[in-house]
Short mmCIF file of C-alpha atoms in Angstrom, two decimals:
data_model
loop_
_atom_site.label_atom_id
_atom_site.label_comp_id
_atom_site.label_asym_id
_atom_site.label_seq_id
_atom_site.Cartn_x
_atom_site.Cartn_y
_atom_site.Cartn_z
CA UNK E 124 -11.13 12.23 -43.79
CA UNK E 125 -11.55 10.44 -40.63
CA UNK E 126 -11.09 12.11 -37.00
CA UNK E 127 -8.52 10.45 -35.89
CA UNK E 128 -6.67 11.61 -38.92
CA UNK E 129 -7.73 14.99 -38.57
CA UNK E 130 -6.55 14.75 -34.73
CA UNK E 131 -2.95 13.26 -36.04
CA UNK E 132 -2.24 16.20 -38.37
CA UNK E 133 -3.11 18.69 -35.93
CA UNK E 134 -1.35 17.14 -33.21
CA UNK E 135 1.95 16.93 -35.69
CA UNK E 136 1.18 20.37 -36.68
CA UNK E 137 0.73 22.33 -33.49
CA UNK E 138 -2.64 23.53 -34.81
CA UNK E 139 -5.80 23.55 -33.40
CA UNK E 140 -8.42 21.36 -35.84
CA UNK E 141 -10.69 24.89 -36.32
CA UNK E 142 -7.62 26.48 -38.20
CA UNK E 143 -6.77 23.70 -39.85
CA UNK E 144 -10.27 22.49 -40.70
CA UNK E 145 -11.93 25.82 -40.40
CA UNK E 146 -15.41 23.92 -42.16
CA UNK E 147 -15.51 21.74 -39.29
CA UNK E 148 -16.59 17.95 -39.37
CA UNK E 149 -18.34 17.01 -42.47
CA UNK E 150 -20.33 14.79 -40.67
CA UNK E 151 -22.12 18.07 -39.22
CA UNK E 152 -23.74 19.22 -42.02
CA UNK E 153 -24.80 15.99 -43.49
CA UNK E 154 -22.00 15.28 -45.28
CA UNK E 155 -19.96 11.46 -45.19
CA UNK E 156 -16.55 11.84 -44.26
CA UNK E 157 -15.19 8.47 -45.88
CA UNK E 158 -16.68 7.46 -49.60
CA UNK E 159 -15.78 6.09 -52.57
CA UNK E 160 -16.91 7.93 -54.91
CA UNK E 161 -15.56 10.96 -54.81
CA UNK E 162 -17.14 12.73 -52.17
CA UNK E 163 -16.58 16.68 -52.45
CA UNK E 164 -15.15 16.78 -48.89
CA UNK E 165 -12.24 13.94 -49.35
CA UNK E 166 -11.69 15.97 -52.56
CA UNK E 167 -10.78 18.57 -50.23
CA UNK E 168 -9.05 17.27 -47.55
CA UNK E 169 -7.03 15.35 -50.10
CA UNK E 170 -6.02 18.47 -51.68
CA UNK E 171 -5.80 20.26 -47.91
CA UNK E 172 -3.19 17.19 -47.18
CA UNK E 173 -0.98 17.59 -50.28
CA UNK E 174 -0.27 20.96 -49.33
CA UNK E 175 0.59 20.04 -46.05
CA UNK E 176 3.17 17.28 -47.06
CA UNK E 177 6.04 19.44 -47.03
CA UNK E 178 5.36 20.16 -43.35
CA UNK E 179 4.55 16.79 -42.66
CA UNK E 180 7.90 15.49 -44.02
CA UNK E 181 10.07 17.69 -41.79
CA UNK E 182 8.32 16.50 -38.58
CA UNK E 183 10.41 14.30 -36.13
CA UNK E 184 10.72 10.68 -37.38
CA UNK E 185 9.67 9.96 -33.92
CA UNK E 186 6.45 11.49 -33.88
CA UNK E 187 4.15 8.85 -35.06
CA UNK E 188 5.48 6.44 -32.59
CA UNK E 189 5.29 9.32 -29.65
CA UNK E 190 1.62 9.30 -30.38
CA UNK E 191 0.90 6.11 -30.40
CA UNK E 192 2.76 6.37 -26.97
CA UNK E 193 1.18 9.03 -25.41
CA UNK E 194 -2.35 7.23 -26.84
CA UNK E 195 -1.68 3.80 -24.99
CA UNK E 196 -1.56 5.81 -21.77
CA UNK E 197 -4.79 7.36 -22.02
CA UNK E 198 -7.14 6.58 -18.92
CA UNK E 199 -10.08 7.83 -17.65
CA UNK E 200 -9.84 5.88 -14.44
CA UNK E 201 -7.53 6.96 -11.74
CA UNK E 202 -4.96 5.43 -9.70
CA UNK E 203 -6.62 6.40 -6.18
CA UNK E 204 -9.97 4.98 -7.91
CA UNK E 205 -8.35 1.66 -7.95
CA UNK E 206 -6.47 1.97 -4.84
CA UNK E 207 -9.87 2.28 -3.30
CA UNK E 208 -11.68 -0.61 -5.00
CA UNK E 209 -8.63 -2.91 -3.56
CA UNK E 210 -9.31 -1.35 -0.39
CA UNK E 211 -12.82 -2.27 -0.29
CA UNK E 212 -12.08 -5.78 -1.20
CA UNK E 213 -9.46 -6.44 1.55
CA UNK E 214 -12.08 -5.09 3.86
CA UNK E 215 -14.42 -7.36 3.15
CA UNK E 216 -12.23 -10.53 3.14
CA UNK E 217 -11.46 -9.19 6.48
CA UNK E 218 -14.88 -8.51 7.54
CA UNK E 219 -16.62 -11.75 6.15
CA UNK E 220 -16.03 -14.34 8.95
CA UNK E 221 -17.84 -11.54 11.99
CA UNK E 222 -20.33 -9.88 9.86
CA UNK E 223 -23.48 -10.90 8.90
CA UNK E 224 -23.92 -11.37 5.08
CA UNK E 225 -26.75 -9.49 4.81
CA UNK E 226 -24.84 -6.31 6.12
CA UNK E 227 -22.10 -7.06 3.53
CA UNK E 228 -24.00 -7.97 0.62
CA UNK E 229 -25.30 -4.35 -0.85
CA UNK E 230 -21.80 -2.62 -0.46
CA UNK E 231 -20.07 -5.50 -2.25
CA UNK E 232 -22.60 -5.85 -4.97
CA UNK E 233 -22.75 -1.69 -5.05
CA UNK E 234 -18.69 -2.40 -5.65
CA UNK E 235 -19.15 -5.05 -8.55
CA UNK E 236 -21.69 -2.59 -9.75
CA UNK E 237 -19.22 0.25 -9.95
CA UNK E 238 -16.43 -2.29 -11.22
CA UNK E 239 -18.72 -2.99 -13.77
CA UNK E 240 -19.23 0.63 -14.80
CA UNK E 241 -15.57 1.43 -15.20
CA UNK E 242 -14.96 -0.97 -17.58
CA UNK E 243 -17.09 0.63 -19.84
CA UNK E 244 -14.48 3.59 -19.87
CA UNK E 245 -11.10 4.20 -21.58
CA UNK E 246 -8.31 2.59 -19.58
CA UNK E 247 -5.01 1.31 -19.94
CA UNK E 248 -4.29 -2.24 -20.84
CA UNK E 249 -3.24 -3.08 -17.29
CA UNK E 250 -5.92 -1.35 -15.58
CA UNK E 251 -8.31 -3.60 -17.41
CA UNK E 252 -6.74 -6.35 -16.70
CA UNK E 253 -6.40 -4.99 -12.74
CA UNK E 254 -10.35 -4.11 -12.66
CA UNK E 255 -10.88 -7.52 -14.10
CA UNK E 256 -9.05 -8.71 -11.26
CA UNK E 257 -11.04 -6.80 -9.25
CA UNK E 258 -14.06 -8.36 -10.37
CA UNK E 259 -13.26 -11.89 -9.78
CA UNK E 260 -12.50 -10.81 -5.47
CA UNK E 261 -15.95 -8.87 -5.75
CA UNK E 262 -18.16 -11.86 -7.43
CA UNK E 263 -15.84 -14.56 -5.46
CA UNK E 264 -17.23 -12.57 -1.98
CA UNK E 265 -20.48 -12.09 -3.27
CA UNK E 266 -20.74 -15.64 -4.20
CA UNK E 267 -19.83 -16.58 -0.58
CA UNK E 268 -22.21 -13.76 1.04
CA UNK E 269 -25.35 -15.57 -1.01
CA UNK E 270 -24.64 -19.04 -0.15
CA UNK E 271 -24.54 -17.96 3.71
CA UNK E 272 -27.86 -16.06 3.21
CA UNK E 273 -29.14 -19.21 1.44
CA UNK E 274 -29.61 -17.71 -2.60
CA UNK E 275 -27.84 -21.08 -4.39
CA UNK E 276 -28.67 -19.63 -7.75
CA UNK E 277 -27.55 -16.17 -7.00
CA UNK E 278 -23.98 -17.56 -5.38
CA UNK E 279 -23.23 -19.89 -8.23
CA UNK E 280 -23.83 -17.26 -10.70
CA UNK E 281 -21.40 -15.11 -8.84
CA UNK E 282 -18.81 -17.80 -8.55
CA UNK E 283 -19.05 -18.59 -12.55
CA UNK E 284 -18.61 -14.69 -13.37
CA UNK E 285 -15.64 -14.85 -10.97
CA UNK E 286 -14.12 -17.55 -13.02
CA UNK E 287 -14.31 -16.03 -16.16
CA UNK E 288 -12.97 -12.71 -15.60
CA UNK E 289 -10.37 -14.03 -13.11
CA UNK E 290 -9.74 -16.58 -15.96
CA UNK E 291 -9.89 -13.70 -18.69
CA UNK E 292 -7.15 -11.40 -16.56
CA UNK E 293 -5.33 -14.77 -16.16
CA UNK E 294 -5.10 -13.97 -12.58
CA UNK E 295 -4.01 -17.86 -10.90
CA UNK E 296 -5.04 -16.91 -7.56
CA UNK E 297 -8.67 -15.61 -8.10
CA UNK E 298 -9.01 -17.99 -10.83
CA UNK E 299 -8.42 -20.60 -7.44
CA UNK E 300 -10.59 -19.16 -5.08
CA UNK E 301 -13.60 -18.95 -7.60
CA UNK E 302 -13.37 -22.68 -8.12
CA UNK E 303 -13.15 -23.06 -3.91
CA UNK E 304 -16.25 -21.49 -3.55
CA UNK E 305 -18.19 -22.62 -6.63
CA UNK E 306 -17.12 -26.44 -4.71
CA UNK E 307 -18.53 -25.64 -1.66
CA UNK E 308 -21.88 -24.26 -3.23
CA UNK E 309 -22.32 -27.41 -5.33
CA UNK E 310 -21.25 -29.63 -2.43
CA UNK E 311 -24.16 -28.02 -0.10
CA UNK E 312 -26.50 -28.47 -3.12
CA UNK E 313 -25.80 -31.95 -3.02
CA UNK E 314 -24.43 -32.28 -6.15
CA UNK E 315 -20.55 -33.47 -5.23
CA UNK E 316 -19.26 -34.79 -8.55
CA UNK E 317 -19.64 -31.12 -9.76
CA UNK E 318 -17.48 -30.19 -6.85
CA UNK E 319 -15.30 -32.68 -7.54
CA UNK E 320 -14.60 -31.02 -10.62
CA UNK E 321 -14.32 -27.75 -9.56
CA UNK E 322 -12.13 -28.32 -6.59
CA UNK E 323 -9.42 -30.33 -8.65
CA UNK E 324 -9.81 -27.01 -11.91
CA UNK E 325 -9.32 -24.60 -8.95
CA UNK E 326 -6.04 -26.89 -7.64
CA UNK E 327 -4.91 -27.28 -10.94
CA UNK E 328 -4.72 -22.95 -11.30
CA UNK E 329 -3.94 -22.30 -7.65
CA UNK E 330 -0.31 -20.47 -6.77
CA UNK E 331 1.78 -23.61 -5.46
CA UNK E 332 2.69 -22.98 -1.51
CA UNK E 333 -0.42 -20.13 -1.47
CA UNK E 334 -3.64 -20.18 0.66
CA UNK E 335 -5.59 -21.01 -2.34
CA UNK E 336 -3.54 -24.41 -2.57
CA UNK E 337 -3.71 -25.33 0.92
CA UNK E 338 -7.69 -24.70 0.89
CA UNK E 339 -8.35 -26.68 -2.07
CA UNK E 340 -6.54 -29.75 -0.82
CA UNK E 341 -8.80 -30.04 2.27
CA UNK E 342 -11.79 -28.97 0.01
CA UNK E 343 -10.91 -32.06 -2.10
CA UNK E 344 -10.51 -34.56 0.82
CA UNK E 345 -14.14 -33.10 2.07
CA UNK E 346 -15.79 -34.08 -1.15
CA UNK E 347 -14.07 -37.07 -1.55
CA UNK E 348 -15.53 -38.27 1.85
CA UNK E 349 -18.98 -37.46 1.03
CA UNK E 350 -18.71 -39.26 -2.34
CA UNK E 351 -17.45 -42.16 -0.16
CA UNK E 352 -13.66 -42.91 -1.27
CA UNK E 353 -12.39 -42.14 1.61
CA UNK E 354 -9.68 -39.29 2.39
CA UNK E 355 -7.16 -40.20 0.04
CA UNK E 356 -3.86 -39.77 0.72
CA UNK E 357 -5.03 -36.78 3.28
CA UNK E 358 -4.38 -37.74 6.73
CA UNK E 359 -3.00 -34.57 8.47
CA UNK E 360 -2.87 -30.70 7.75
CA UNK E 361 -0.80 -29.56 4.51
CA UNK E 362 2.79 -28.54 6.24
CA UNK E 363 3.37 -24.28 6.73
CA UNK E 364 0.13 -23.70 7.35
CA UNK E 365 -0.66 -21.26 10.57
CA UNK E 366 -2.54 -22.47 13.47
CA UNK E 367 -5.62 -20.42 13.28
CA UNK E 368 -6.15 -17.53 10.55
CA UNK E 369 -8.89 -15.06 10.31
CA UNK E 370 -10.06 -13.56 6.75
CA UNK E 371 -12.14 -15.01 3.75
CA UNK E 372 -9.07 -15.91 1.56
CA UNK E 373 -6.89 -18.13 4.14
CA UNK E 374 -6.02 -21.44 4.94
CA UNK E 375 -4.96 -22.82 8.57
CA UNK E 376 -4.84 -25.80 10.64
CA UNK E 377 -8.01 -25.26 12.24
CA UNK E 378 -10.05 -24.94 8.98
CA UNK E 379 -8.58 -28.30 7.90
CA UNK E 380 -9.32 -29.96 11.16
CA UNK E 381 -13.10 -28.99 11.01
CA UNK E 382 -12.79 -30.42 7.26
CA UNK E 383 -11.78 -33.44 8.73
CA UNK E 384 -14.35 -33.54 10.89
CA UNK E 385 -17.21 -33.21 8.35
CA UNK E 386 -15.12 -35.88 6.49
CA UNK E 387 -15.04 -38.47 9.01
CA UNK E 388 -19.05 -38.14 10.14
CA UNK E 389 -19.91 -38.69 5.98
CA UNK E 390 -17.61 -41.53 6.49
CA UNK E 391 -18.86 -43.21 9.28
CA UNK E 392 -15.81 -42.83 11.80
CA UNK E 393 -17.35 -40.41 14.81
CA UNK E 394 -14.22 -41.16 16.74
CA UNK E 395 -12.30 -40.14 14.40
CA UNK E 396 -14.65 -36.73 13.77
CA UNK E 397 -14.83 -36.26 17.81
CA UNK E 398 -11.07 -36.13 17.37
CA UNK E 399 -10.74 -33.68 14.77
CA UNK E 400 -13.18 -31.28 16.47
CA UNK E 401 -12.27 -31.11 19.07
CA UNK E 402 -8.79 -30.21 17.37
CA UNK E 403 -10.48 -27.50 15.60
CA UNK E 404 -12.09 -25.85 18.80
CA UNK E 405 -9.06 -26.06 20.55
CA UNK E 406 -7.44 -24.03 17.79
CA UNK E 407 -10.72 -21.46 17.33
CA UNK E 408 -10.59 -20.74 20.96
CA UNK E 409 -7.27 -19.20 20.85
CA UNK E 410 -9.02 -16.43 18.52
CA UNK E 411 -12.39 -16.36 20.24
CA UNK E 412 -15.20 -14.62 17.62
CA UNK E 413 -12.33 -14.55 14.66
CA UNK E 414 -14.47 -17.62 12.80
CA UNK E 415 -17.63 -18.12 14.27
CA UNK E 416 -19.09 -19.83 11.38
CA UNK E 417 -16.71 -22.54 10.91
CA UNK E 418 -16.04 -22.84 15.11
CA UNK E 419 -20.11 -23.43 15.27
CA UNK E 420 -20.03 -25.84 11.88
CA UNK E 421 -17.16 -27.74 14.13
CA UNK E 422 -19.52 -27.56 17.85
CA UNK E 423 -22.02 -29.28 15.15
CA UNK E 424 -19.90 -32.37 14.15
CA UNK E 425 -18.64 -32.84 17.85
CA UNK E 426 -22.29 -33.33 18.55
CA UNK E 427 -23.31 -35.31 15.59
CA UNK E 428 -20.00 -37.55 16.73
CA UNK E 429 -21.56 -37.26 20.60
CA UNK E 430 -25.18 -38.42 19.26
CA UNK E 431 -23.63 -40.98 16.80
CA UNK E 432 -21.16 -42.50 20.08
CA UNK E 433 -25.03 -42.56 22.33
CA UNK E 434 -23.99 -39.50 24.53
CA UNK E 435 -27.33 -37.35 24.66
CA UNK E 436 -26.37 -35.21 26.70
CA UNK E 437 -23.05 -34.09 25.44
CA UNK E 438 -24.92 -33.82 21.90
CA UNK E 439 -27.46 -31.41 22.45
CA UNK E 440 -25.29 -29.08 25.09
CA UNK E 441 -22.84 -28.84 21.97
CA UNK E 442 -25.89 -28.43 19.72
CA UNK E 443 -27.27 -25.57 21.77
CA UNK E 444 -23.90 -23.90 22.14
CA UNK E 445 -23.74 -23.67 18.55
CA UNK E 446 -26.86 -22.04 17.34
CA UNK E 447 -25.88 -19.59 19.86
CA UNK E 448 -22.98 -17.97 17.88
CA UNK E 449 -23.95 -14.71 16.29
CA UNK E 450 -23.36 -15.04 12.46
CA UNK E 451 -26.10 -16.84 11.04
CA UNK E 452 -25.21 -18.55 7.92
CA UNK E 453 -26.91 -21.85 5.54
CA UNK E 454 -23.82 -24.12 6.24
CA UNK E 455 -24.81 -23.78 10.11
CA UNK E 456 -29.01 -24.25 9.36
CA UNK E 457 -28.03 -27.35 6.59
CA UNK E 458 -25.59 -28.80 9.76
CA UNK E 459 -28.12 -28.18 12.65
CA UNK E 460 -30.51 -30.30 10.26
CA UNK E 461 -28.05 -33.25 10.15
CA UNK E 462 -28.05 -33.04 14.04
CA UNK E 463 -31.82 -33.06 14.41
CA UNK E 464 -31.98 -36.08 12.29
CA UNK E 465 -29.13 -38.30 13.99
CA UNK E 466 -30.69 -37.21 17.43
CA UNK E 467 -34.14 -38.04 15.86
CA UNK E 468 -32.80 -42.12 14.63
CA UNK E 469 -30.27 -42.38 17.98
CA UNK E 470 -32.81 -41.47 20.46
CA UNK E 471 -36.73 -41.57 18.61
CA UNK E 472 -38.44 -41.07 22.44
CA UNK E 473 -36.72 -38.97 24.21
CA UNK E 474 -38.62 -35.70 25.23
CA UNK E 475 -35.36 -33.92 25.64
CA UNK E 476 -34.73 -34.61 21.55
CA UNK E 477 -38.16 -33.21 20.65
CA UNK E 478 -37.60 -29.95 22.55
CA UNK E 479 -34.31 -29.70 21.09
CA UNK E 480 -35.72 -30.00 17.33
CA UNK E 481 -38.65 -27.71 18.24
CA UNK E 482 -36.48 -24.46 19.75
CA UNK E 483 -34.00 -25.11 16.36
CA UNK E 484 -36.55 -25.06 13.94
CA UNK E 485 -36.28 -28.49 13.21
CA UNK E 486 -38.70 -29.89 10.59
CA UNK E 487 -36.47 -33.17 8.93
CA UNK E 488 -36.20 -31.36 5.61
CA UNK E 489 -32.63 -30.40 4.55
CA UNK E 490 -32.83 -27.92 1.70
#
């Protein structure tokens, strides 16, 4: 007879399995415990369970059901365990835009890890589907934490695995910001029909009215420009958004601004980018070392715009200011690359130019 039989009948019974099975498992002393032919042992529990029938029949009707019950609520994962994990995750959305990656990186992916690990144990039905949840944030911010340290393979991976569980747990909103990041790796990996694609999947799952939305809208203009069809229908910020807010899963005016920026520059307008910078840092200085990535991604463009519109000077004061923010990230190295090579065609003999390119690092290659 099988365990979970043997568990049932003592569980109906009020009996512990030794004093109802004094011989113990047969699977202990060599013996099958499910055959068909016969097999000495069913013989006997057969034979053990016929004599039990008349006990069995006076049980509760409701017992069977109360164990199945009592069976679906079975966890070896606790509540404060998952309390903590979300804990850890809103802390690092939180953290993301003033930390450096590499500080981040090991405690997330120790987090993932541990993620990982639980769902290897008996839970509940919703606090799979929560820790799948909870996988999706963790491999969404570790996707974002290896594309700022410069690991392409390592981020897309992450972004993909955030897909599918948050696609798995059909989760809308992590299923979103997956596809936001995945976009932005592609588009800095130069492949932008890819984004393309994964920009309009993440829309197309995103919470209508949420962050998620908002962010994917001015993801899709971005790629759009650098394919070269323009912005669309996109010509100012998605309405309700907030002026300037900090965190790894928002959406604000100032983010789309600096969008705009980069938008206008792949599309030949610097006017139009100088505008929307300078938008942008208007907005990040309200909230001064809140997003120092994206406020030195947006000192960038102005001077791309500045070198593009002939003003040196201008250009490489805004160039210098940038590259001394404190979070070092790729997006920042791939745009300080961009600068050196407009400053490089604008102005080919001027000293000042050279010295810039040499203190960045400058070499012409854009990885």
């Amino acid at each position: 007879m099988r365990a979970r039989r043997r568990f049932l009948y003592c569980r109906a019974l009020s009996i512990d399995e030794p004093a109802l099975f004094p011989e113990g498992p047969a699977a202990i002393n060599g013996e099958e415990t499910d055959t068909e032919d016969g097999d000495p042992t069913n013989r006997r529990d057969a034979l053990r369970f016929a004599a039990l029938l008349p006990a069995l029949a006076s049980l509760p009707e409701d017992a069977e059901p109360r164990e199945f019950t009592r069976s679906s609520e079975e966890t070896d994962v606790g509540a404060a365990t998952l309390d903590q994990l979300r804990q850890a995750i809103a802390t690092y959305g939180t953290d993301y835009a003033t930390q450096p990656a590499s500080e981040l990186w090991e405690p997330a992916r120790q987090d993932r890890r541990r993620v990982a690990a639980l769902l290897q144990r008996r839970t509940t039905l919703r606090q799979r589907r929560d820790l799948y949840v909870d996988a999706a944030w963790l491999s969404t911010i570790l996707a974002w934490l290896a594309h700022d340290g410069g690991k392409q393979r390592t981020a897309l991976a992450y972004a993909h695995d955030a897909w599918r569980h948050a696609d798995e747990a059909e989760h809308a909103e992590t299923a979103a910001w997956a596809k936001d990041v995945e976009a932005t790796i592609l588009l800095y990996g130069n492949r932008p029909a890819e984004a393309l694609r994964a920009a309009r999947t993440g829309a197309a799952r995103a919470p209508t009215g949420g962050s998620a939305a908002a962010r994917l809208v001015s993801q899709t203009m971005r790629i759009n420009a650098r394919i070269g069809r323009g912005l669309g229908t996109l010509r100012s910020a998605p309405d309700r958004l907030p002026a300037h807010q900090a965190g790894l899963f928002s959406a604000d005016v100032a983010r789309f601004h600096s969008f705009a920026a980069t938008s206008y520059l792949w599309l030949g307008d610097p006017r139009s980018a100088e505008t929307h910078a300078k938008e942008a840092l208007d907005l990040y200085a309200s909230a001064p070392g809140s997003s120092p990535t994206r406020r030195a991604i947006s000192l960038l463009d102005l001077a791309i715009a500045k070198a593009q519109l002939r003003d040196l000077d201008s250009a490489l004061s805004l160039g210098v200011s940038a590259l001394q923010l404190s979070r070092p990230a790729s997006a920042i190295s791939d745009r300080s690359k961009d600068l050196g090579t407009v400053l490089g065609e604008k102005f080919p003999q001027s000293v000042q130019v050279k010295d810039w390119q040499a203190a960045s690092g400058f070499n012409g290659l854009r990885h």
